[in-house]
Amino acid sequence: MLQLQNFINGQFVPPVAGRYLPNIEPATGLVYGQIPDSDATDVARAVEAAQAAFPAWRALAAEKRGRLLVRLAELIEQNLEPLAQAESRDNGKPVALARMVDIPRAASNFAFFGTGVGHFASETHFQEGLALNYTVRHPLGVVGCISPWNLPLYLFTWKIAPALAAGNCVVAKPSEITPATAFLLGELCQQAGLPAGVLNIVHGTGPGAGQAIVEHPLVKAISFTGGTKTGEHIARTAAPMFKKLSLELGGKNPNLIFADCDLAAAVSTSIQSSFSNQGQICLCGSRIFIERPIYEQFKAAFLERVAGLTVGDPLLETSRQGALVSEAHLLKVQSYIELARQEGGTLLAGGERVRLDGRCAGGFFLQPTVFEGLAPNCRTNREEIFGPVVTLTPFDTEAEVLDWANGTDYGLSATIWTRDLDRAHRVAHALHAGVVWINTWLLRDLRTPFGGMKNSGVGREGGLEALRFFTEAQNVCVKL
Ligand code: NDP
């Protein structure tokens, strides 16, 4: 049985208290490894190592830091297959998805920020005849990066890469539910020659290891991705300590399908945006609003495609839907299916747990599920389910659908399907969402600002936004 260790000061070390947590494979429901149940003592050691590594790391030329990150990107690419297998086994996602999306994106994160930091110019403000002001962007010191289980290595590296590129040292915690690829990243850091202490990876629970990172007085900033409730708790802890905070939280994203859209493309992409990663992507569009003239046509084509989604062992190439990440999460999603029934929804597809034979007999599988007939403001349509469950709702006017789309506490992303350019821009600007896709979904350019409005978060990641977050701006004024 694989026993993971913390990665502190360039070495793999056991948790000081010697406690471990079971790591469960979602596709089988069986324990297949152990992970450190780290506490404040382990975190303190990691912070100490990061603090000691900081002066030399910040003094290293940005180009040299960048080259080490590009080396890490190359090592991730060279280890694509074992990393994809590990991610699939740990998370329950189809291996094909991990191979195509998760692991390549983790490599891109390091390559992007490794090269991008060389283009991170600071501003000057010239006051003619009076003064020259210039801005220095100092790294913050030791920063904390805490990430969730749905896109494990993808989101872990999305935080770590800009933090390191900007000259910070990092103490990072992956979700206790999906620790495997973060552990493997430690090995790649050793191979890349990343100086000891620059990146430290501490495994454990949120309330144990995560809370200790947030509370540690030497951790100057927290970059967190996860649930809105956890984000609220972290903000409450970190704000009185005046830490910088970046919070990427939950979503309940609308997908607006207008009658003039390219229907085939809208159906095909909506299948992806509904059920990719078993619906466990913060950007999934779980509320599908369809303009009434094409409602029945869209519904028929959509349901036909849903019927073709094979739920199976994530390690098989043929599986399009893997397992949900844990039994607790499966039960939560099932409780929302029950709620949708109680709220008067008509079940059009799915709704049941899937029992597979053989290796996966105890796995956490669920049918892709579609409801219609629910009020736009019912709980099913307002609360984040974070599973393979979507609702279909017809609409008559642009004003009506905007009202419904904006009618939740969340504001992460939205998708619009239309051929009318004026409408596309008008609706995009009226949507309360940090990211709006028009006639596409999840098409990402790492230079763009990424983050949510309302309860979906505070701050933006991506491109220069991330490098600004992980630095402190200082104004220097020289009198002429
Ligand atoms: P959680 O909020 O439960 O956990 C996220 C991370 O925070 C985990 O590493 C968790 O550890 C840790 N954590 C939990 N409690 C604390 C604490 N008190 N102090 C510090 N760290 C803590 O989210 P999930 O892992 O369940 O992820 C799903 C959520 O993430 C969904 O709401 C989804 O929308 C959101 N998300 C948002 C994204 C965005 O970009 N806006 C992207 C992806 C997901 P542990 O797991 O060990 O408990």
Short mmCIF file of C-alpha atoms and ligand atoms in Angstrom, two decimals:
data_model
loop_
_atom_site.label_atom_id
_atom_site.label_comp_id
_atom_site.label_asym_id
_atom_site.label_seq_id
_atom_site.Cartn_x
_atom_site.Cartn_y
_atom_site.Cartn_z
CA MET A 1 0.00 0.00 0.00
CA LEU A 2 1.36 3.37 -1.05
CA GLN A 3 2.26 5.55 1.93
CA LEU A 4 2.67 9.21 0.95
CA GLN A 5 4.94 11.61 2.82
CA ASN A 6 5.17 15.34 3.19
CA PHE A 7 7.69 17.18 1.01
CA ILE A 8 9.52 19.61 3.28
CA ASN A 9 12.85 21.30 2.64
CA GLY A 10 13.43 19.20 -0.46
CA GLN A 11 12.98 15.88 1.39
CA PHE A 12 10.14 13.42 1.84
CA VAL A 13 9.38 13.24 5.55
CA PRO A 14 6.72 11.51 7.65
CA PRO A 15 4.26 13.58 9.70
CA VAL A 16 5.79 14.41 13.10
CA ALA A 17 2.94 12.83 15.06
CA GLY A 18 3.08 9.69 12.87
CA ARG A 19 -0.64 9.79 12.05
CA TYR A 20 -1.99 8.80 8.62
CA LEU A 21 -5.35 8.99 6.86
CA PRO A 22 -6.72 6.37 4.47
CA ASN A 23 -6.74 7.25 0.79
CA ILE A 24 -9.75 5.73 -0.98
CA GLU A 25 -10.00 4.93 -4.68
CA PRO A 26 -13.41 6.31 -5.80
CA ALA A 27 -13.85 3.69 -8.53
CA THR A 28 -13.57 0.79 -6.08
CA GLY A 29 -14.48 2.32 -2.73
CA LEU A 30 -11.37 0.63 -1.30
CA VAL A 31 -8.45 2.07 0.64
CA TYR A 32 -5.37 1.98 -1.57
CA GLY A 33 -2.94 4.20 0.27
CA GLN A 34 -2.20 6.32 3.29
CA ILE A 35 -1.55 10.01 3.50
CA PRO A 36 0.02 12.05 6.30
CA ASP A 37 -2.50 13.54 8.73
CA SER A 38 -0.27 16.56 9.26
CA ASP A 39 -0.84 19.18 11.93
CA ALA A 40 0.46 22.59 13.00
CA THR A 41 3.89 21.13 13.85
CA ASP A 42 4.40 19.85 10.29
CA VAL A 43 3.16 23.14 8.89
CA ALA A 44 5.55 25.06 11.17
CA ARG A 45 8.46 23.00 9.82
CA ALA A 46 7.37 23.66 6.25
CA VAL A 47 7.08 27.40 6.93
CA GLU A 48 10.50 27.41 8.56
CA ALA A 49 12.02 25.72 5.50
CA ALA A 50 10.25 28.16 3.17
CA GLN A 51 11.36 31.16 5.21
CA ALA A 52 14.97 29.94 5.14
CA ALA A 53 14.85 29.41 1.36
CA PHE A 54 13.25 32.78 0.62
CA PRO A 55 16.28 35.16 0.58
CA ALA A 56 18.18 33.12 -2.01
CA TRP A 57 15.07 32.36 -4.11
CA ARG A 58 13.98 36.01 -4.34
CA ALA A 59 17.56 37.04 -5.13
CA LEU A 60 17.74 34.61 -8.05
CA ALA A 61 17.16 36.39 -11.37
CA ALA A 62 13.56 36.00 -12.56
CA GLU A 63 14.87 34.31 -15.69
CA LYS A 64 16.63 31.62 -13.64
CA ARG A 65 13.59 31.01 -11.49
CA GLY A 66 11.55 30.82 -14.69
CA ARG A 67 13.91 28.24 -16.21
CA LEU A 68 13.46 25.95 -13.22
CA LEU A 69 9.70 26.19 -13.63
CA VAL A 70 9.96 25.43 -17.34
CA ARG A 71 12.08 22.41 -16.41
CA LEU A 72 9.27 21.27 -14.10
CA ALA A 73 6.82 21.70 -16.99
CA GLU A 74 8.99 19.47 -19.18
CA LEU A 75 9.21 16.82 -16.47
CA ILE A 76 5.42 16.83 -16.10
CA GLU A 77 5.11 16.34 -19.87
CA GLN A 78 7.63 13.49 -19.80
CA ASN A 79 5.64 11.84 -16.99
CA LEU A 80 2.24 12.45 -18.57
CA GLU A 81 1.14 8.82 -18.49
CA PRO A 82 2.00 7.92 -14.87
CA LEU A 83 0.58 11.25 -13.68
CA ALA A 84 -2.65 10.76 -15.66
CA GLN A 85 -3.02 7.22 -14.28
CA ALA A 86 -2.42 8.46 -10.73
CA GLU A 87 -4.92 11.32 -11.15
CA SER A 88 -7.57 9.02 -12.56
CA ARG A 89 -7.14 6.47 -9.80
CA ASP A 90 -7.11 9.06 -7.04
CA ASN A 91 -10.02 11.18 -8.27
CA GLY A 92 -12.22 8.77 -10.25
CA LYS A 93 -12.02 10.82 -13.46
CA PRO A 94 -11.64 9.03 -16.80
CA VAL A 95 -7.96 8.55 -17.55
CA ALA A 96 -8.53 10.01 -21.02
CA LEU A 97 -9.64 13.28 -19.43
CA ALA A 98 -6.64 13.38 -17.10
CA ARG A 99 -4.35 12.70 -20.07
CA MET A 100 -5.98 15.32 -22.28
CA VAL A 101 -6.78 18.09 -19.77
CA ASP A 102 -5.48 17.83 -16.21
CA ILE A 103 -1.85 16.90 -16.70
CA PRO A 104 -1.11 18.95 -19.85
CA ARG A 105 -2.62 21.97 -18.12
CA ALA A 106 -0.42 21.42 -15.05
CA ALA A 107 2.60 21.51 -17.38
CA SER A 108 1.25 24.64 -19.10
CA ASN A 109 0.83 26.38 -15.75
CA PHE A 110 4.54 26.06 -15.02
CA ALA A 111 5.61 26.87 -18.58
CA PHE A 112 3.29 29.88 -18.75
CA PHE A 113 4.42 31.51 -15.51
CA GLY A 114 8.03 30.36 -15.92
CA THR A 115 8.26 32.31 -19.17
CA GLY A 116 5.66 34.95 -18.26
CA VAL A 117 7.59 36.31 -15.30
CA GLY A 118 10.20 37.57 -17.77
CA HIS A 119 7.53 39.85 -19.25
CA PHE A 120 6.31 41.16 -15.90
CA ALA A 121 7.28 44.81 -16.31
CA SER A 122 6.70 47.43 -13.64
CA GLU A 123 5.20 50.85 -14.30
CA THR A 124 6.79 54.28 -14.24
CA HIS A 125 4.89 57.53 -13.85
CA PHE A 126 6.78 60.55 -15.08
CA GLN A 127 5.66 63.92 -13.70
CA GLU A 128 7.25 66.36 -16.09
CA GLY A 129 9.74 68.66 -14.40
CA LEU A 130 8.81 67.31 -11.00
CA ALA A 131 9.43 63.65 -10.31
CA LEU A 132 9.86 60.15 -11.61
CA ASN A 133 7.84 57.45 -9.88
CA TYR A 134 8.53 53.81 -10.43
CA THR A 135 6.90 50.72 -8.99
CA VAL A 136 8.85 47.86 -7.48
CA ARG A 137 6.99 44.57 -7.06
CA HIS A 138 8.47 42.66 -4.16
CA PRO A 139 7.64 39.02 -3.54
CA LEU A 140 5.63 38.59 -0.35
CA GLY A 141 7.75 35.92 1.35
CA VAL A 142 6.11 32.65 2.37
CA VAL A 143 2.66 32.11 0.88
CA GLY A 144 0.04 29.37 1.33
CA CYS A 145 -1.69 27.59 -1.56
CA ILE A 146 -4.72 25.41 -0.78
CA SER A 147 -6.54 23.55 -3.54
CA PRO A 148 -9.56 21.25 -3.97
CA TRP A 149 -10.04 17.69 -5.22
CA ASN A 150 -11.83 18.17 -8.55
CA LEU A 151 -8.85 19.17 -10.74
CA PRO A 152 -6.07 18.16 -8.37
CA LEU A 153 -2.73 18.83 -10.11
CA TYR A 154 -4.27 21.37 -12.51
CA LEU A 155 -5.43 23.72 -9.73
CA PHE A 156 -2.54 22.99 -7.35
CA THR A 157 0.00 24.14 -9.96
CA TRP A 158 -2.22 27.06 -11.09
CA LYS A 159 -1.44 28.62 -7.69
CA ILE A 160 2.07 27.38 -7.06
CA ALA A 161 3.51 28.39 -10.44
CA PRO A 162 2.81 32.17 -10.23
CA ALA A 163 3.73 32.25 -6.55
CA LEU A 164 7.16 30.73 -7.25
CA ALA A 165 7.68 32.72 -10.45
CA ALA A 166 7.17 35.96 -8.54
CA GLY A 167 9.90 34.95 -6.07
CA ASN A 168 7.88 33.62 -3.14
CA CYS A 169 8.41 30.36 -1.30
CA VAL A 170 5.35 28.19 -0.91
CA VAL A 171 3.66 25.94 1.61
CA ALA A 172 0.95 24.08 -0.28
CA LYS A 173 -1.78 21.66 0.69
CA PRO A 174 -3.69 19.53 -1.79
CA SER A 175 -7.08 18.11 -0.84
CA GLU A 176 -6.76 15.13 1.47
CA ILE A 177 -9.12 13.32 -0.93
CA THR A 178 -6.75 13.62 -3.93
CA PRO A 179 -3.15 13.84 -2.72
CA ALA A 180 -1.39 11.52 -5.21
CA THR A 181 -0.23 13.84 -7.97
CA ALA A 182 0.87 16.52 -5.48
CA PHE A 183 3.08 13.85 -3.92
CA LEU A 184 4.52 12.96 -7.34
CA LEU A 185 5.16 16.65 -8.00
CA GLY A 186 7.59 16.62 -5.05
CA GLU A 187 9.66 13.97 -6.83
CA LEU A 188 9.70 16.10 -10.00
CA CYS A 189 10.86 19.13 -7.96
CA GLN A 190 13.84 17.08 -6.80
CA GLN A 191 14.62 16.04 -10.38
CA ALA A 192 14.26 19.61 -11.65
CA GLY A 193 16.76 20.83 -9.06
CA LEU A 194 14.34 23.22 -7.37
CA PRO A 195 16.24 24.51 -4.31
CA ALA A 196 15.21 22.89 -1.02
CA GLY A 197 12.45 24.72 0.85
CA VAL A 198 11.20 26.73 -2.14
CA LEU A 199 8.12 24.50 -2.48
CA ASN A 200 6.86 22.52 0.50
CA ILE A 201 3.88 20.18 0.25
CA VAL A 202 2.02 19.28 3.42
CA HIS A 203 -0.75 16.68 3.30
CA GLY A 204 -3.66 16.46 5.68
CA THR A 205 -7.17 17.64 6.44
CA GLY A 206 -8.57 21.13 5.97
CA PRO A 207 -9.19 21.78 9.68
CA GLY A 208 -5.79 20.25 10.56
CA ALA A 209 -3.08 21.15 8.06
CA GLY A 210 -5.08 23.72 6.05
CA GLN A 211 -6.14 25.78 9.04
CA ALA A 212 -2.56 25.74 10.38
CA ILE A 213 -1.30 27.24 7.11
CA VAL A 214 -3.96 29.97 7.20
CA GLU A 215 -3.19 30.77 10.86
CA HIS A 216 0.61 30.78 10.64
CA PRO A 217 1.81 34.36 11.22
CA LEU A 218 4.69 34.07 8.73
CA VAL A 219 2.39 33.05 5.85
CA LYS A 220 1.75 36.37 4.14
CA ALA A 221 -0.92 35.40 1.63
CA ILE A 222 -3.40 32.63 1.04
CA SER A 223 -4.48 31.53 -2.41
CA PHE A 224 -7.47 29.24 -1.91
CA THR A 225 -9.77 27.37 -4.28
CA GLY A 226 -12.67 25.43 -2.82
CA GLY A 227 -16.17 25.73 -1.46
CA THR A 228 -17.78 29.07 -0.56
CA LYS A 229 -18.34 28.05 3.08
CA THR A 230 -14.67 27.11 3.50
CA GLY A 231 -13.67 30.37 1.81
CA GLU A 232 -15.78 32.31 4.28
CA HIS A 233 -14.10 30.52 7.18
CA ILE A 234 -10.63 31.19 5.76
CA ALA A 235 -11.45 34.87 5.24
CA ARG A 236 -12.62 35.13 8.84
CA THR A 237 -9.32 33.67 10.07
CA ALA A 238 -6.95 35.48 7.71
CA ALA A 239 -8.52 38.94 7.44
CA PRO A 240 -7.72 40.09 11.02
CA MET A 241 -4.10 39.05 10.36
CA PHE A 242 -4.07 41.34 7.27
CA LYS A 243 -3.06 38.56 4.92
CA LYS A 244 -3.60 38.94 1.20
CA LEU A 245 -6.40 36.64 0.11
CA SER A 246 -7.39 35.17 -3.23
CA LEU A 247 -10.57 33.11 -2.98
CA GLU A 248 -11.86 31.05 -5.91
CA LEU A 249 -15.13 29.57 -4.72
CA GLY A 250 -18.25 27.75 -5.87
CA GLY A 251 -20.52 28.33 -8.83
CA LYS A 252 -23.99 27.64 -10.22
CA ASN A 253 -23.39 28.58 -13.78
CA PRO A 254 -26.08 29.33 -16.36
CA ASN A 255 -25.95 28.13 -19.96
CA LEU A 256 -28.14 30.36 -22.19
CA ILE A 257 -29.22 28.81 -25.48
CA PHE A 258 -30.91 31.26 -27.89
CA ALA A 259 -33.05 30.03 -30.78
CA ASP A 260 -30.67 31.39 -33.43
CA CYS A 261 -27.67 29.37 -32.19
CA ASP A 262 -25.78 26.61 -33.98
CA LEU A 263 -27.87 23.90 -32.33
CA ALA A 264 -25.54 20.98 -33.04
CA ALA A 265 -22.60 22.84 -31.49
CA ALA A 266 -24.70 24.00 -28.55
CA VAL A 267 -25.86 20.45 -27.79
CA SER A 268 -22.44 18.91 -28.18
CA THR A 269 -20.65 21.48 -26.00
CA SER A 270 -23.47 21.52 -23.44
CA ILE A 271 -22.89 17.79 -22.93
CA GLN A 272 -19.29 18.66 -22.04
CA SER A 273 -20.21 21.61 -19.86
CA SER A 274 -22.82 19.54 -18.02
CA PHE A 275 -21.00 16.26 -17.43
CA SER A 276 -17.22 16.62 -17.87
CA ASN A 277 -15.46 15.23 -14.82
CA GLN A 278 -18.90 13.96 -13.67
CA GLY A 279 -20.06 17.58 -13.41
CA GLN A 280 -17.40 18.26 -10.79
CA ILE A 281 -15.88 21.34 -12.41
CA CYS A 282 -16.59 24.70 -10.83
CA LEU A 283 -17.28 26.03 -14.36
CA CYS A 284 -19.84 23.40 -15.34
CA GLY A 285 -23.11 24.90 -16.57
CA SER A 286 -25.73 23.15 -14.49
CA ARG A 287 -28.67 25.44 -15.33
CA ILE A 288 -29.51 25.20 -19.01
CA PHE A 289 -31.97 27.85 -20.22
CA ILE A 290 -33.32 27.25 -23.74
CA GLU A 291 -35.37 29.73 -25.80
CA ARG A 292 -38.82 28.25 -26.20
CA PRO A 293 -38.94 27.80 -30.01
CA ILE A 294 -36.05 25.29 -29.88
CA TYR A 295 -36.73 23.82 -26.43
CA GLU A 296 -38.09 20.45 -27.58
CA GLN A 297 -35.51 20.10 -30.32
CA PHE A 298 -32.64 20.85 -27.94
CA LYS A 299 -34.07 18.53 -25.30
CA ALA A 300 -34.39 15.58 -27.69
CA ALA A 301 -30.87 15.97 -29.07
CA PHE A 302 -29.39 16.53 -25.61
CA LEU A 303 -31.07 13.46 -24.10
CA GLU A 304 -29.92 11.33 -27.01
CA ARG A 305 -26.33 12.32 -26.28
CA VAL A 306 -26.78 11.77 -22.53
CA ALA A 307 -27.90 8.20 -23.25
CA GLY A 308 -24.59 7.61 -25.02
CA LEU A 309 -22.37 8.62 -22.07
CA THR A 310 -20.77 5.40 -20.84
CA VAL A 311 -20.37 5.23 -17.09
CA GLY A 312 -17.46 2.90 -16.38
CA ASP A 313 -14.11 2.15 -14.78
CA PRO A 314 -12.16 5.43 -15.12
CA LEU A 315 -9.06 3.49 -16.06
CA LEU A 316 -10.75 2.15 -19.21
CA GLU A 317 -10.30 4.20 -22.38
CA THR A 318 -13.97 3.67 -23.28
CA SER A 319 -15.40 5.30 -20.14
CA ARG A 320 -16.81 8.79 -20.62
CA GLN A 321 -18.10 9.11 -17.06
CA GLY A 322 -16.02 7.95 -14.10
CA ALA A 323 -16.78 7.83 -10.40
CA LEU A 324 -17.73 10.68 -8.12
CA VAL A 325 -14.88 11.59 -5.83
CA SER A 326 -16.13 10.07 -2.56
CA GLU A 327 -19.05 8.32 -0.97
CA ALA A 328 -19.91 11.44 1.05
CA HIS A 329 -20.01 13.49 -2.13
CA LEU A 330 -22.11 10.87 -3.93
CA LEU A 331 -24.62 10.99 -1.06
CA LYS A 332 -24.71 14.79 -1.24
CA VAL A 333 -25.43 14.73 -4.98
CA GLN A 334 -28.08 12.04 -4.49
CA SER A 335 -29.72 14.20 -1.83
CA TYR A 336 -30.05 16.97 -4.44
CA ILE A 337 -31.66 14.51 -6.87
CA GLU A 338 -34.19 13.75 -4.15
CA LEU A 339 -34.67 17.47 -3.53
CA ALA A 340 -35.30 18.10 -7.24
CA ARG A 341 -38.01 15.43 -7.16
CA GLN A 342 -39.57 17.00 -4.07
CA GLU A 343 -39.49 20.40 -5.71
CA GLY A 344 -41.61 19.03 -8.54
CA GLY A 345 -38.95 18.35 -11.17
CA THR A 346 -39.57 15.81 -13.91
CA LEU A 347 -36.70 13.36 -14.26
CA LEU A 348 -35.74 13.07 -17.93
CA ALA A 349 -32.60 10.96 -17.57
CA GLY A 350 -30.50 9.20 -14.92
CA GLY A 351 -31.14 9.77 -11.24
CA GLU A 352 -29.75 6.45 -10.00
CA ARG A 353 -26.48 5.16 -8.59
CA VAL A 354 -24.69 2.84 -11.04
CA ARG A 355 -23.51 -0.54 -9.78
CA LEU A 356 -20.70 -1.92 -11.91
CA ASP A 357 -19.36 -5.45 -11.86
CA GLY A 358 -15.89 -6.67 -10.92
CA ARG A 359 -13.16 -4.28 -9.78
CA CYS A 360 -15.57 -1.34 -9.56
CA ALA A 361 -18.39 -3.08 -7.67
CA GLY A 362 -18.01 -0.74 -4.67
CA GLY A 363 -17.38 2.46 -6.68
CA PHE A 364 -19.19 5.78 -6.37
CA PHE A 365 -20.86 5.94 -9.79
CA LEU A 366 -23.94 7.94 -10.71
CA GLN A 367 -25.94 8.23 -13.91
CA PRO A 368 -25.80 11.59 -15.70
CA THR A 369 -29.05 13.18 -14.58
CA VAL A 370 -31.37 15.68 -16.27
CA PHE A 371 -34.47 17.38 -14.84
CA GLU A 372 -37.02 19.75 -16.30
CA GLY A 373 -40.03 21.56 -14.90
CA LEU A 374 -38.29 23.20 -11.96
CA ALA A 375 -38.83 26.83 -10.96
CA PRO A 376 -35.78 28.95 -11.79
CA ASN A 377 -35.53 30.09 -8.18
CA CYS A 378 -35.95 26.72 -6.44
CA ARG A 379 -33.09 25.35 -4.32
CA THR A 380 -32.06 22.85 -7.01
CA ASN A 381 -31.53 25.82 -9.33
CA ARG A 382 -29.80 28.03 -6.78
CA GLU A 383 -27.45 25.75 -4.80
CA GLU A 384 -24.23 24.23 -6.06
CA ILE A 385 -24.65 20.46 -6.54
CA PHE A 386 -21.21 19.85 -8.09
CA GLY A 387 -22.18 16.59 -9.74
CA PRO A 388 -23.67 15.22 -12.98
CA VAL A 389 -27.06 16.87 -12.50
CA VAL A 390 -28.50 19.58 -14.77
CA THR A 391 -31.85 21.25 -15.24
CA LEU A 392 -33.53 22.33 -18.49
CA THR A 393 -35.78 25.41 -18.43
CA PRO A 394 -37.49 27.16 -21.37
CA PHE A 395 -37.45 30.97 -21.57
CA ASP A 396 -39.30 33.57 -23.67
CA THR A 397 -37.38 36.83 -23.40
CA GLU A 398 -33.82 38.04 -22.95
CA ALA A 399 -34.82 40.05 -19.87
CA GLU A 400 -36.41 36.98 -18.29
CA VAL A 401 -33.42 34.72 -18.83
CA LEU A 402 -31.00 37.36 -17.57
CA ASP A 403 -33.06 37.70 -14.44
CA TRP A 404 -32.96 33.94 -13.85
CA ALA A 405 -29.30 33.58 -14.80
CA ASN A 406 -28.31 36.28 -12.32
CA GLY A 407 -30.71 35.02 -9.65
CA THR A 408 -28.25 33.06 -7.52
CA ASP A 409 -25.65 34.07 -4.94
CA TYR A 410 -22.93 32.82 -7.28
CA GLY A 411 -21.24 34.54 -10.21
CA LEU A 412 -18.43 32.38 -11.54
CA SER A 413 -19.06 31.70 -15.22
CA ALA A 414 -21.78 31.67 -17.88
CA THR A 415 -22.16 30.48 -21.45
CA ILE A 416 -24.20 32.09 -24.24
CA TRP A 417 -25.19 30.38 -27.49
CA THR A 418 -26.33 32.77 -30.24
CA ARG A 419 -25.37 33.94 -33.73
CA ASP A 420 -26.50 37.51 -32.99
CA LEU A 421 -23.33 39.44 -32.25
CA ASP A 422 -25.09 42.42 -30.67
CA ARG A 423 -27.02 40.20 -28.35
CA ALA A 424 -23.96 38.13 -27.48
CA HIS A 425 -22.08 41.18 -26.18
CA ARG A 426 -25.14 42.80 -24.59
CA VAL A 427 -26.04 39.67 -22.65
CA ALA A 428 -22.41 38.97 -21.71
CA HIS A 429 -22.06 42.43 -20.18
CA ALA A 430 -25.32 42.06 -18.26
CA LEU A 431 -24.39 38.70 -16.73
CA HIS A 432 -23.01 38.71 -13.20
CA ALA A 433 -20.21 36.26 -13.95
CA GLY A 434 -16.44 36.58 -13.86
CA VAL A 435 -16.02 34.52 -17.03
CA VAL A 436 -18.46 34.50 -19.98
CA TRP A 437 -18.08 32.14 -22.93
CA ILE A 438 -19.86 32.85 -26.21
CA ASN A 439 -20.47 29.80 -28.42
CA THR A 440 -17.87 27.77 -26.54
CA TRP A 441 -17.02 26.52 -23.07
CA LEU A 442 -13.83 26.10 -21.05
CA LEU A 443 -11.70 27.61 -23.77
CA ARG A 444 -8.94 29.12 -21.67
CA ASP A 445 -6.19 31.61 -22.36
CA LEU A 446 -3.93 31.71 -19.31
CA ARG A 447 -3.34 35.46 -19.76
CA THR A 448 -6.97 36.34 -18.97
CA PRO A 449 -8.27 37.27 -15.51
CA PHE A 450 -9.97 34.29 -13.90
CA GLY A 451 -12.32 34.42 -10.94
CA GLY A 452 -15.84 34.89 -9.71
CA MET A 453 -18.22 37.67 -8.75
CA LYS A 454 -20.54 37.64 -5.71
CA ASN A 455 -20.10 34.52 -3.54
CA SER A 456 -17.94 32.85 -6.18
CA GLY A 457 -14.87 34.60 -4.93
CA VAL A 458 -12.62 37.53 -4.31
CA GLY A 459 -9.69 38.46 -6.54
CA ARG A 460 -8.56 37.16 -9.89
CA GLU A 461 -6.04 34.54 -10.91
CA GLY A 462 -4.31 34.17 -14.27
CA GLY A 463 -1.69 36.15 -16.16
CA LEU A 464 -0.54 39.43 -14.65
CA GLU A 465 -3.37 39.32 -12.09
CA ALA A 466 -1.71 36.34 -10.41
CA LEU A 467 1.76 37.89 -10.50
CA ARG A 468 0.29 41.08 -8.98
CA PHE A 469 -1.45 39.08 -6.26
CA PHE A 470 1.76 37.35 -5.28
CA THR A 471 3.74 40.61 -5.06
CA GLU A 472 3.59 43.77 -2.99
CA ALA A 473 3.75 47.00 -4.98
CA GLN A 474 6.08 49.70 -3.72
CA ASN A 475 6.14 53.21 -5.13
CA VAL A 476 9.55 54.92 -5.28
CA CYS A 477 9.42 58.67 -6.02
CA VAL A 478 12.55 60.53 -7.21
CA LYS A 479 12.43 64.33 -7.30
CA LEU A 480 13.89 65.69 -10.50
P1 NDP B 1 -13.40 22.50 0.18
O1 NDP B 1 -13.70 23.92 0.44
O2 NDP B 1 -13.99 21.47 1.04
O3 NDP B 1 -11.82 22.25 0.22
C1 NDP B 1 -10.88 22.96 -0.54
C2 NDP B 1 -9.52 22.86 0.12
O4 NDP B 1 -9.56 23.55 1.37
C3 NDP B 1 -9.12 21.43 0.46
O5 NDP B 1 -7.72 21.29 0.33
C4 NDP B 1 -9.54 21.32 1.91
O6 NDP B 1 -8.88 20.30 2.59
C5 NDP B 1 -9.16 22.70 2.41
N1 NDP B 1 -9.80 23.13 3.65
C6 NDP B 1 -10.98 22.72 4.19
N2 NDP B 1 -11.20 23.37 5.37
C7 NDP B 1 -10.16 24.21 5.56
C8 NDP B 1 -9.79 25.14 6.59
N3 NDP B 1 -10.55 25.34 7.66
N4 NDP B 1 -8.65 25.83 6.46
C9 NDP B 1 -7.86 25.66 5.39
N5 NDP B 1 -8.12 24.78 4.40
C10 NDP B 1 -9.26 24.07 4.48
O7 NDP B 1 -13.76 22.27 -1.35
P2 NDP B 1 -13.76 20.91 -2.13
O8 NDP B 1 -12.41 20.29 -2.06
O9 NDP B 1 -14.95 20.13 -1.73
O10 NDP B 1 -13.92 21.43 -3.64
C11 NDP B 1 -15.14 21.67 -4.23
C12 NDP B 1 -15.46 23.15 -4.23
O11 NDP B 1 -14.43 23.88 -4.88
C13 NDP B 1 -16.71 23.47 -5.01
O12 NDP B 1 -17.50 24.38 -4.29
C14 NDP B 1 -16.20 24.13 -6.27
O13 NDP B 1 -17.08 25.01 -6.89
C15 NDP B 1 -14.99 24.83 -5.77
N6 NDP B 1 -14.07 25.10 -6.87
C16 NDP B 1 -13.93 26.39 -7.30
C17 NDP B 1 -13.12 26.69 -8.37
C18 NDP B 1 -12.91 28.09 -8.83
O14 NDP B 1 -11.96 28.32 -9.58
N7 NDP B 1 -13.72 29.06 -8.42
C19 NDP B 1 -12.42 25.63 -9.10
C20 NDP B 1 -12.63 24.32 -8.57
C21 NDP B 1 -13.45 24.07 -7.48
P3 NDP B 1 -9.53 18.82 2.63
O15 NDP B 1 -10.00 18.48 1.28
O16 NDP B 1 -8.38 18.01 3.02
O17 NDP B 1 -10.62 18.91 3.63
#
